């Protein structure tokens, strides 16, 4: 979907559908003139209560040649006092999904109501772009639907903002595609290909032999049960001469639990255990396409966690690249093993900060459902900045504590640490485990286990992979690169 901006009267703009955002309880509101041209068709659906302008409510009316657009699509914004930026984004998503489902290709957005609310039509359109997504690659019959173009009818100069949302939405779609792809196709080697598809970045891949030489024993232990070769992927995008920021994404292409095998029910969803890595790739893709003035090192310690004749066993002890030893009490707490080596490896780049993003714990989704990313870290000011980015993007983060008492949870009798403190407190004790590797480097951990996958459609996120983290981290980088 391509976005255009044109300054032209709504009634004069030929298109398949003109989108009219409507406020609840305000009648035809901004659109009296159009309604007059339509002989009161809009008023009629409002008076008859067929359309009440409730938030995300839609109503499609054929114009039968009375104005240039073939149809008008009324989209409810709800009550004026309740409107927020994200509600506007949602309305944009809802309107676009409705048009998509009807195979409508060419739409326009009237900006009158939005401007009267002192909001930006760009947020509405961001929702439309994010909603305009499907994953039909594996369906023989179904062809991918999609809106071809949407024109914002406005006299403002929105060029920069529009390019920005186009790039961020397409990066989110890129991440969703990687996550939705089943693990037989989305292997560690496939992640390498995805990384190499990015432009203006350099990609280095550390294979099993090199990782052994480097001493990445924790990371490698996760891949031992699988025939898929592990790939430790390092991507750099540098467009400013400053210390890099390290973005580490958990990249377990399938998590069976290993010898500590997961129950089979619902296991198919564990293809989304590389959503953190997908988010990092999405962020770097958009950053490079937008020429963002940043220096990013992206790290994806990719591996597949399977049981097998040479798989790690509970009780095994492994050594990380930095020398710390870890007792593996559960082979299902594999993410933190890969992240331990990745964090220590990242420190070699002398980063100003490390952010890891990971589908790390079931406890995260038990706590927040699909609603929030759990955030923990060793640097309050960085976390405050992340909260700002969260407010900007509505990719919600919620800070959780890292009490020193959690240190006891991960004490091992025979090694420096153990990889699991059991289920009680596992959201925070898993983060505490990572903190031991971050050391003094400012570090933030984002647990996206609850938010990376949804089972029901949302106004601008179809069910399946959400692409969470892409917009959040881009907003964080933008605000902190100026
Ligand atoms: N990938 C899982 C976490 C997960 C669970 C993500 C459900 C998304 C949905 C992770 O590797 C894991 O298995 N964690 C265990 C840790 C436990 C063994 C300490 C968990 O949270 O149950
Ligand atoms: Mn696991
Ligand atoms: Zn996992």
Coordinates of C-alpha atoms and ligand atoms in Angstrom, one line a residue:
X1 CA 0.0 0.0 0.0
X2 CA 1.4 3.4 -1.1
X3 CA 0.5 6.6 0.7
X4 CA 0.0 9.9 -1.1
X5 CA -0.9 13.4 0.1
X6 CA -3.0 15.7 -2.0
X7 CA -4.8 19.0 -1.3
X8 CA -8.2 18.6 -3.0
X9 CA -11.8 18.7 -2.0
X10 CA -13.2 15.4 -0.8
X11 CA -16.2 15.4 -3.1
X12 CA -13.9 16.0 -6.1
X13 CA -11.4 13.2 -5.5
X14 CA -12.2 10.1 -7.6
X15 CA -11.4 6.9 -5.7
X16 CA -13.1 3.6 -4.7
X17 CA -13.8 4.7 -1.1
X18 CA -13.5 8.0 0.8
X19 CA -12.9 7.4 4.5
X20 CA -14.8 9.8 6.8
X21 CA -13.8 9.6 10.5
X22 CA -16.9 10.4 12.7
X23 CA -17.3 11.5 16.3
X24 CA -19.9 9.9 18.5
X25 CA -22.9 12.1 19.4
X26 CA -21.9 14.8 16.9
X27 CA -24.2 13.9 14.0
X28 CA -22.7 14.4 10.5
X29 CA -20.2 16.6 12.2
X30 CA -17.6 17.9 9.8
X31 CA -19.4 16.4 6.8
X32 CA -22.5 18.4 6.4
X33 CA -21.5 19.5 2.9
X34 CA -20.8 16.0 1.7
X35 CA -24.0 14.8 3.2
X36 CA -25.9 17.5 1.4
X37 CA -24.4 16.3 -1.9
X38 CA -25.4 12.8 -0.9
X39 CA -29.0 13.9 -0.3
X40 CA -28.7 13.1 3.4
X41 CA -27.5 9.5 3.1
X42 CA -25.1 9.9 6.0
X43 CA -27.7 11.6 8.2
X44 CA -30.1 8.8 7.5
X45 CA -27.8 6.0 8.9
X46 CA -27.1 8.1 11.9
X47 CA -30.7 9.0 12.7
X48 CA -31.8 5.3 12.2
X49 CA -29.0 4.3 14.6
X50 CA -27.5 2.0 12.0
X51 CA -24.3 3.8 12.6
X52 CA -23.5 5.4 15.9
X53 CA -19.8 6.5 15.4
X54 CA -18.7 4.2 18.2
X55 CA -15.0 3.6 18.3
X56 CA -14.0 1.3 15.3
X57 CA -17.6 1.0 14.1
X58 CA -17.8 1.0 10.3
X59 CA -20.5 1.8 7.7
X60 CA -20.1 1.7 3.9
X61 CA -22.4 3.8 1.7
X62 CA -22.5 3.9 -2.1
X63 CA -22.5 7.4 -3.5
X64 CA -24.1 6.5 -6.9
X65 CA -22.3 9.3 -8.7
X66 CA -23.5 12.1 -6.4
X67 CA -19.8 12.8 -5.5
X68 CA -16.6 11.6 -7.2
X69 CA -15.7 8.9 -4.7
X70 CA -17.6 5.7 -5.4
X71 CA -18.3 5.0 -1.8
X72 CA -17.9 6.7 1.6
X73 CA -16.7 4.6 4.5
X74 CA -17.8 6.0 7.9
X75 CA -15.4 5.0 10.6
X76 CA -16.3 5.8 14.3
X77 CA -13.8 7.5 16.5
X78 CA -16.0 7.3 19.6
X79 CA -16.5 10.2 21.9
X80 CA -14.3 13.3 21.4
X81 CA -13.2 13.3 25.1
X82 CA -12.0 9.7 24.9
X83 CA -9.9 9.9 21.7
X84 CA -6.2 9.1 21.9
X85 CA -3.4 8.7 19.3
X86 CA -3.7 5.0 19.5
X87 CA -7.5 5.0 19.2
X88 CA -6.9 6.9 16.0
X89 CA -4.3 4.4 14.8
X90 CA -6.9 1.6 15.6
X91 CA -9.6 3.3 13.7
X92 CA -7.2 3.6 10.7
X93 CA -6.5 -0.1 11.1
X94 CA -10.2 -1.0 11.3
X95 CA -11.1 1.1 8.2
X96 CA -8.3 -0.5 6.2
X97 CA -9.2 -4.0 7.2
X98 CA -12.8 -3.4 6.2
X99 CA -11.8 -2.1 2.8
X100 CA -9.2 -4.9 2.3
X101 CA -11.8 -7.6 3.0
X102 CA -14.0 -6.0 0.2
X103 CA -11.0 -6.0 -2.1
X104 CA -11.2 -2.2 -2.4
X105 CA -7.9 -1.0 -3.8
X106 CA -7.9 2.8 -3.9
X107 CA -9.0 4.8 -0.9
X108 CA -8.7 8.4 0.4
X109 CA -8.9 9.9 3.9
X110 CA -10.7 13.0 4.8
X111 CA -8.7 14.8 7.5
X112 CA -11.3 17.4 8.7
X113 CA -12.4 15.6 11.8
X114 CA -8.8 14.5 12.7
X115 CA -7.5 18.0 12.4
X116 CA -10.3 19.4 14.5
X117 CA -9.1 17.1 17.3
X118 CA -5.6 18.4 16.9
X119 CA -4.4 14.9 16.0
X120 CA -2.4 13.9 13.0
X121 CA -3.8 11.9 10.0
X122 CA -0.5 10.2 9.9
X123 CA -1.3 8.2 13.0
X124 CA -4.6 7.0 11.4
X125 CA -2.7 6.0 8.3
X126 CA 0.0 4.2 10.3
X127 CA -2.8 2.0 11.7
X128 CA -4.0 1.4 8.1
X129 CA -0.5 0.4 6.9
X130 CA 0.0 -2.0 9.9
X131 CA -3.4 -3.6 9.3
X132 CA -2.8 -4.1 5.6
X133 CA -1.0 -7.5 6.1
X134 CA -1.7 -11.1 5.6
X135 CA 0.4 -14.3 5.5
X136 CA -0.8 -16.4 2.6
X137 CA 2.5 -17.8 1.4
X138 CA 1.5 -21.4 2.4
X139 CA -2.1 -21.3 0.9
X140 CA -2.5 -22.7 -2.6
X141 CA -5.8 -21.0 -3.4
X142 CA -5.6 -17.7 -1.5
X143 CA -3.9 -14.7 -3.1
X144 CA -2.7 -11.9 -0.9
X145 CA -5.2 -9.1 -0.7
X146 CA -4.2 -5.6 -0.2
X147 CA -5.1 -1.9 -0.6
X148 CA -3.0 -0.4 -3.4
X149 CA -3.1 3.3 -2.5
X150 CA -4.5 5.6 0.1
X151 CA -4.5 9.4 -0.3
X152 CA -4.5 11.7 2.6
X153 CA -6.5 14.8 1.6
X154 CA -4.6 17.5 3.2
X155 CA -2.6 20.6 2.5
X156 CA 0.0 19.9 5.1
X157 CA 3.5 18.8 4.2
X158 CA 3.5 15.3 5.5
X159 CA 6.2 13.9 3.3
X160 CA 8.8 13.0 6.0
X161 CA 6.3 11.5 8.4
X162 CA 4.6 9.5 5.7
X163 CA 7.9 8.0 4.5
X164 CA 8.7 7.1 8.1
X165 CA 5.5 5.2 8.8
X166 CA 5.8 3.4 5.5
X167 CA 9.2 2.2 6.4
X168 CA 8.4 1.3 10.0
X169 CA 5.2 -0.6 9.0
X170 CA 7.0 -2.5 6.3
X171 CA 9.7 -3.4 8.8
X172 CA 7.0 -4.7 11.2
X173 CA 5.6 -6.7 8.3
X174 CA 9.0 -8.1 7.5
X175 CA 9.4 -9.2 11.2
X176 CA 5.9 -10.7 11.2
X177 CA 6.7 -12.7 8.0
X178 CA 9.8 -14.2 9.6
X179 CA 7.9 -15.2 12.8
X180 CA 4.9 -16.6 11.0
X181 CA 7.1 -18.8 8.8
X182 CA 7.2 -22.3 10.2
X183 CA 10.4 -23.6 11.7
X184 CA 11.1 -26.1 8.9
X185 CA 11.7 -23.1 6.7
X186 CA 12.7 -20.5 9.3
X187 CA 15.9 -22.2 10.5
X188 CA 19.0 -20.4 11.8
X189 CA 20.4 -20.5 8.2
X190 CA 17.2 -18.9 7.0
X191 CA 17.7 -16.1 9.5
X192 CA 21.2 -15.6 8.0
X193 CA 19.6 -15.2 4.6
X194 CA 17.1 -12.7 6.1
X195 CA 20.0 -10.7 7.6
X196 CA 21.9 -10.8 4.3
X197 CA 18.9 -9.4 2.5
X198 CA 19.2 -6.1 4.3
X199 CA 20.9 -3.3 2.5
X200 CA 23.7 -1.0 3.8
X201 CA 24.6 -3.3 6.7
X202 CA 27.5 -5.7 7.2
X203 CA 26.7 -9.3 8.3
X204 CA 29.1 -11.6 10.0
X205 CA 28.1 -15.2 10.8
X206 CA 29.8 -17.2 13.5
X207 CA 29.3 -20.9 12.8
X208 CA 29.6 -23.8 15.2
X209 CA 33.3 -24.2 14.8
X210 CA 34.1 -20.6 15.3
X211 CA 31.7 -20.4 18.3
X212 CA 33.5 -23.3 19.8
X213 CA 36.9 -21.6 19.4
X214 CA 35.4 -18.4 20.9
X215 CA 34.2 -20.4 23.9
X216 CA 30.4 -19.8 23.5
X217 CA 29.6 -22.9 25.5
X218 CA 26.2 -21.8 26.8
X219 CA 24.9 -20.8 23.4
X220 CA 26.2 -23.9 21.7
X221 CA 24.8 -26.2 24.3
X222 CA 21.3 -25.2 23.1
X223 CA 21.9 -26.4 19.5
X224 CA 23.4 -29.7 20.4
X225 CA 20.2 -31.8 20.0
X226 CA 19.4 -30.5 16.6
X227 CA 20.7 -31.2 13.1
X228 CA 20.1 -27.6 12.2
X229 CA 23.5 -25.9 12.4
X230 CA 23.5 -22.9 14.8
X231 CA 24.3 -19.5 13.4
X232 CA 25.4 -16.6 15.6
X233 CA 24.6 -13.6 13.5
X234 CA 26.2 -10.2 13.9
X235 CA 24.8 -7.3 11.9
X236 CA 26.3 -3.8 12.0
X237 CA 24.6 -0.7 10.7
X238 CA 26.8 2.4 11.3
X239 CA 25.8 5.8 10.1
X240 CA 27.4 7.9 12.9
X241 CA 30.8 7.8 14.5
X242 CA 29.7 7.0 18.1
X243 CA 29.7 4.0 20.4
X244 CA 27.3 1.4 19.1
X245 CA 24.1 0.4 20.8
X246 CA 23.8 -3.4 20.9
X247 CA 20.4 -4.9 20.1
X248 CA 20.2 -8.6 21.0
X249 CA 17.2 -10.7 19.8
X250 CA 16.4 -14.2 21.1
X251 CA 16.5 -16.4 18.0
X252 CA 15.4 -19.9 18.9
X253 CA 13.8 -21.0 15.6
X254 CA 11.9 -23.7 17.5
X255 CA 11.7 -24.4 21.2
X256 CA 10.6 -27.9 22.0
X257 CA 12.1 -27.6 25.5
X258 CA 14.9 -30.1 24.6
X259 CA 15.3 -33.0 27.0
X260 CA 13.1 -30.9 29.5
X261 CA 10.4 -31.5 26.8
X262 CA 7.4 -29.2 26.7
X263 CA 3.9 -30.6 26.6
X264 CA 2.8 -31.3 23.0
X265 CA -0.3 -29.2 23.3
X266 CA 0.3 -25.8 21.8
X267 CA 3.9 -26.7 21.0
X268 CA 3.4 -25.6 17.4
X269 CA 3.4 -22.0 18.6
X270 CA 7.0 -22.3 19.7
X271 CA 8.1 -21.3 16.2
X272 CA 7.6 -17.7 17.5
X273 CA 10.6 -18.1 19.9
X274 CA 12.7 -16.1 17.4
X275 CA 10.4 -13.1 17.5
X276 CA 13.1 -11.1 19.3
X277 CA 15.6 -11.7 16.6
X278 CA 13.0 -10.8 14.0
X279 CA 12.3 -7.5 15.7
X280 CA 16.0 -6.7 15.7
X281 CA 16.2 -7.4 12.0
X282 CA 13.1 -5.3 11.4
X283 CA 14.6 -2.4 13.4
X284 CA 17.9 -2.5 11.4
X285 CA 16.0 -2.7 8.1
X286 CA 14.0 0.4 8.8
X287 CA 17.0 2.3 10.4
X288 CA 19.1 1.7 7.3
X289 CA 16.3 2.5 4.9
X290 CA 15.7 5.8 6.7
X291 CA 19.4 6.5 7.0
X292 CA 19.1 7.0 10.7
X293 CA 22.1 8.6 12.3
X294 CA 22.9 5.7 14.6
X295 CA 25.4 2.9 15.2
X296 CA 23.8 -0.4 15.8
X297 CA 25.2 -3.9 16.4
X298 CA 22.4 -6.4 16.1
X299 CA 23.1 -9.9 17.5
X300 CA 21.0 -13.0 16.8
X301 CA 22.3 -16.1 18.6
X302 CA 20.2 -18.4 16.4
X303 CA 19.7 -22.1 17.3
X304 CA 17.0 -24.8 17.4
X305 CA 16.2 -26.4 20.7
X306 CA 15.5 -30.1 20.2
X307 CA 16.0 -33.3 22.2
X308 CA 18.3 -35.8 20.6
X309 CA 21.1 -38.2 21.2
X310 CA 23.7 -35.4 21.7
X311 CA 21.3 -32.9 23.3
X312 CA 22.2 -31.1 26.6
X313 CA 20.9 -32.8 29.7
X314 CA 19.7 -31.4 32.9
X315 CA 22.6 -31.2 35.3
X316 CA 25.2 -30.4 32.5
X317 CA 27.5 -27.5 33.2
X318 CA 28.6 -25.2 30.4
X319 CA 31.0 -22.2 30.2
X320 CA 30.2 -18.9 28.5
X321 CA 32.6 -16.8 26.4
X322 CA 33.3 -14.6 29.4
X323 CA 34.3 -17.6 31.6
X324 CA 31.2 -17.9 33.8
X325 CA 29.9 -21.4 34.3
X326 CA 26.2 -22.3 34.2
X327 CA 24.5 -25.4 35.5
X328 CA 21.7 -26.3 33.1
X329 CA 18.9 -27.4 35.4
X330 CA 16.3 -27.1 32.7
X331 CA 17.1 -27.4 29.0
X332 CA 13.8 -25.5 28.4
X333 CA 15.4 -22.3 29.9
X334 CA 17.5 -22.2 26.8
X335 CA 16.9 -18.5 25.8
X336 CA 19.0 -17.1 28.6
X337 CA 21.8 -19.5 27.8
X338 CA 22.0 -18.1 24.3
X339 CA 21.6 -14.5 25.6
X340 CA 24.3 -14.9 28.2
X341 CA 26.9 -15.5 25.5
X342 CA 25.4 -12.9 23.2
X343 CA 25.5 -10.2 26.0
X344 CA 29.1 -11.0 26.8
X345 CA 30.0 -11.0 23.1
X346 CA 28.2 -7.7 22.7
X347 CA 30.4 -6.1 25.3
X348 CA 33.4 -6.6 23.0
X349 CA 32.0 -3.8 20.9
X350 CA 32.1 -1.4 23.9
X351 CA 28.5 -0.5 23.4
X352 CA 26.9 2.5 25.1
X353 CA 24.0 0.3 25.9
X354 CA 22.6 -3.2 25.4
X355 CA 19.0 -3.9 24.8
X356 CA 17.8 -7.5 24.6
X357 CA 14.4 -8.5 23.3
X358 CA 13.2 -12.0 23.9
X359 CA 10.3 -14.4 24.2
X360 CA 11.9 -15.4 27.5
X361 CA 9.3 -16.7 29.9
X362 CA 5.8 -18.2 30.0
X363 CA 5.4 -16.2 33.2
X364 CA 5.5 -13.0 31.2
X365 CA 2.4 -14.0 29.3
X366 CA 0.8 -15.3 32.5
X367 CA 1.3 -11.9 34.0
X368 CA 0.4 -9.5 31.2
X369 CA -1.6 -11.6 28.7
X370 CA -1.0 -10.0 25.4
X371 CA -1.0 -6.5 26.7
X372 CA 2.5 -5.6 27.8
X373 CA 6.2 -6.2 27.4
X374 CA 7.9 -6.9 30.7
X375 CA 10.8 -4.5 31.1
X376 CA 13.7 -4.9 33.5
X377 CA 17.2 -3.5 33.5
X378 CA 20.1 -1.9 35.4
X379 CA 19.7 1.6 34.2
X380 CA 16.6 3.7 35.3
X381 CA 17.1 6.6 32.9
X382 CA 17.3 4.2 29.9
X383 CA 14.1 2.5 31.1
X384 CA 12.4 6.0 31.4
X385 CA 13.3 6.6 27.8
X386 CA 11.9 3.2 26.8
X387 CA 8.6 4.2 28.6
X388 CA 8.5 7.3 26.4
X389 CA 8.9 5.2 23.3
X390 CA 6.2 3.0 24.6
X391 CA 3.8 5.9 25.0
X392 CA 4.6 7.1 21.4
X393 CA 4.0 3.7 19.8
X394 CA 1.4 2.1 22.1
X395 CA 3.8 -1.0 22.3
X396 CA 3.3 -1.1 26.0
X397 CA 6.1 -1.8 28.4
X398 CA 5.8 -2.3 32.1
X399 CA 8.7 -2.2 34.4
X400 CA 9.3 -5.1 36.9
X401 CA 11.7 -5.2 39.8
X402 CA 15.1 -6.8 39.9
X403 CA 15.4 -7.3 43.7
X404 CA 18.9 -8.5 44.8
X405 CA 17.1 -11.4 46.5
X406 CA 16.6 -13.0 43.0
X407 CA 20.3 -13.8 43.1
X408 CA 19.6 -16.7 45.4
X409 CA 17.1 -18.1 43.0
X410 CA 19.8 -18.8 40.4
X411 CA 22.6 -20.0 42.8
X412 CA 24.0 -23.3 41.8
X413 CA 25.8 -25.8 44.1
X414 CA 28.4 -26.7 41.5
X415 CA 28.6 -23.8 39.0
X416 CA 28.6 -20.0 39.1
X417 CA 24.9 -19.9 38.2
X418 CA 22.1 -22.2 37.3
X419 CA 19.8 -21.4 34.3
X420 CA 16.5 -21.6 36.2
X421 CA 15.2 -20.8 39.6
X422 CA 12.0 -22.7 39.0
X423 CA 8.6 -21.3 38.0
X424 CA 8.0 -19.1 41.0
X425 CA 9.3 -15.7 40.2
X426 CA 10.7 -16.8 36.8
X427 CA 9.8 -13.5 35.0
X428 CA 12.2 -11.6 37.2
X429 CA 14.7 -14.3 38.1
X430 CA 15.3 -14.9 34.4
X431 CA 16.1 -11.2 34.0
X432 CA 18.3 -11.3 37.0
X433 CA 20.3 -14.1 35.3
X434 CA 20.9 -11.8 32.3
X435 CA 21.9 -8.9 34.6
X436 CA 24.8 -11.0 35.8
X437 CA 26.2 -11.0 32.3
X438 CA 25.4 -7.3 31.5
X439 CA 27.6 -6.2 34.4
X440 CA 28.2 -2.4 34.4
X441 CA 27.0 -1.8 30.8
X442 CA 23.6 0.0 30.8
X443 CA 21.2 -2.7 29.9
X444 CA 17.5 -3.2 29.3
X445 CA 15.7 -6.5 28.9
X446 CA 12.3 -6.7 27.1
X447 CA 10.4 -9.9 27.6
X448 CA 7.9 -10.2 24.7
X449 CA 6.6 -13.7 25.4
X450 CA 3.1 -12.3 25.9
X451 CA 3.0 -9.7 23.1
X452 CA 4.8 -11.4 20.1
X453 CA 1.9 -13.6 19.2
X454 CA -1.9 -13.1 19.4
X455 CA -4.7 -15.5 18.7
X456 CA -7.3 -12.9 17.8
X457 CA -7.3 -10.1 15.4
X458 CA -6.7 -6.6 16.7
X459 CA -7.6 -3.4 14.9
X460 CA -4.2 -3.0 13.3
X461 CA -2.6 -6.4 14.1
X462 CA -4.0 -9.5 12.4
X463 CA -3.8 -12.7 14.5
X464 CA -0.4 -14.4 14.5
X465 CA 2.9 -12.7 14.7
X466 CA 2.6 -9.1 15.9
X467 CA 6.0 -7.7 14.9
X468 CA 6.2 -6.3 18.4
X469 CA 9.4 -4.3 19.3
X470 CA 10.0 -2.9 15.9
X471 CA 8.1 0.3 16.3
X472 CA 9.1 0.6 20.0
X473 CA 12.8 0.3 19.4
X474 CA 12.8 2.5 16.3
X475 CA 11.0 5.2 18.4
X476 CA 13.6 4.7 21.2
X477 CA 16.5 5.0 18.7
X478 CA 15.0 8.1 17.0
X479 CA 14.5 9.9 20.3
X480 CA 18.0 9.1 21.5
X481 CA 20.0 9.6 18.4
X482 CA 19.4 13.4 18.1
Ligands
LIG1 N1 10.3 -19.8 24.9 C1 10.0 -20.1 26.3 C2 9.1 -19.1 26.9 C3 7.7 -18.9 26.3 C4 6.7 -19.7 26.8 C5 7.5 -18.0 25.3 C6 5.4 -19.5 26.3 C7 6.2 -17.9 24.8 C8 5.2 -18.6 25.3 C9 11.2 -20.3 27.2 O1 12.3 -20.8 26.5 C10 10.8 -21.2 28.2 O2 10.6 -22.4 27.9 N2 10.8 -20.8 29.5 C11 10.5 -21.6 30.6 C12 11.5 -21.3 31.6 C13 11.4 -22.3 32.8 C14 11.9 -23.7 32.4 C15 12.2 -21.8 33.9 C16 9.1 -21.1 31.1 O3 8.9 -19.9 31.2 O4 8.2 -21.9 31.3
LIG2 MN1 12.3 -23.0 26.5
LIG3 ZN1 12.4 -20.5 24.5

